[in-house]
Amino acid sequence: MFSTKIYSSWHETQHEKYVQILDKIGMDIFSGKILDIGSGPGYLKEFLHEREITAELVSLDIENSRI
């Protein structure tokens, strides 16, 4: 398993990936329900919150402490 320290170092990388995805597919993908598999420390949740996207998010991770 990855440690919290390693996941924390990926924050900017994850953020940039989400921005690139939005540029390609648009905001419509974030309507309704979203399943975040391997949610880690919650980068997607944070990203959605920053953009005031109110889709229902279900997060799954193998380690309960990460959810």
mmCIF file of C-alpha atoms in Angstrom, residues 17-41:
data_model
loop_
_atom_site.group_PDB
_atom_site.id
_atom_site.type_symbol
_atom_site.label_atom_id
_atom_site.label_comp_id
_atom_site.label_asym_id
_atom_site.label_seq_id
_atom_site.Cartn_x
_atom_site.Cartn_y
_atom_site.Cartn_z
ATOM 1 C CA LYS A 17 -5.037 15.393 -14.294
ATOM 2 C CA TYR A 18 -8.552 16.470 -13.299
ATOM 3 C CA VAL A 19 -8.104 19.806 -15.088
ATOM 4 C CA GLN A 20 -6.923 18.025 -18.263
ATOM 5 C CA ILE A 21 -9.863 15.629 -18.137
ATOM 6 C CA LEU A 22 -12.319 18.517 -17.788
ATOM 7 C CA ASP A 23 -10.728 20.280 -20.760
ATOM 8 C CA LYS A 24 -11.334 17.190 -22.908
ATOM 9 C CA ILE A 25 -14.759 16.000 -21.773
ATOM 10 C CA GLY A 26 -16.364 19.063 -20.202
ATOM 11 C CA MET A 27 -18.220 19.669 -16.962
ATOM 12 C CA ASP A 28 -21.254 17.559 -17.881
ATOM 13 C CA ILE A 29 -19.427 14.456 -16.657
ATOM 14 C CA PHE A 30 -19.853 15.772 -13.118
ATOM 15 C CA SER A 31 -23.619 15.650 -12.947
ATOM 16 C CA GLY A 32 -25.584 13.000 -11.121
ATOM 17 C CA LYS A 33 -23.522 10.393 -9.294
ATOM 18 C CA ILE A 34 -19.757 9.832 -9.421
ATOM 19 C CA LEU A 35 -17.968 6.682 -8.268
ATOM 20 C CA ASP A 36 -14.376 7.335 -7.204
ATOM 21 C CA ILE A 37 -12.622 3.965 -7.010
ATOM 22 C CA GLY A 38 -9.269 4.115 -5.224
ATOM 23 C CA SER A 39 -10.144 7.503 -3.770
ATOM 24 C CA GLY A 40 -7.027 7.739 -1.624
ATOM 25 C CA PRO A 41 -6.983 10.887 0.493
#
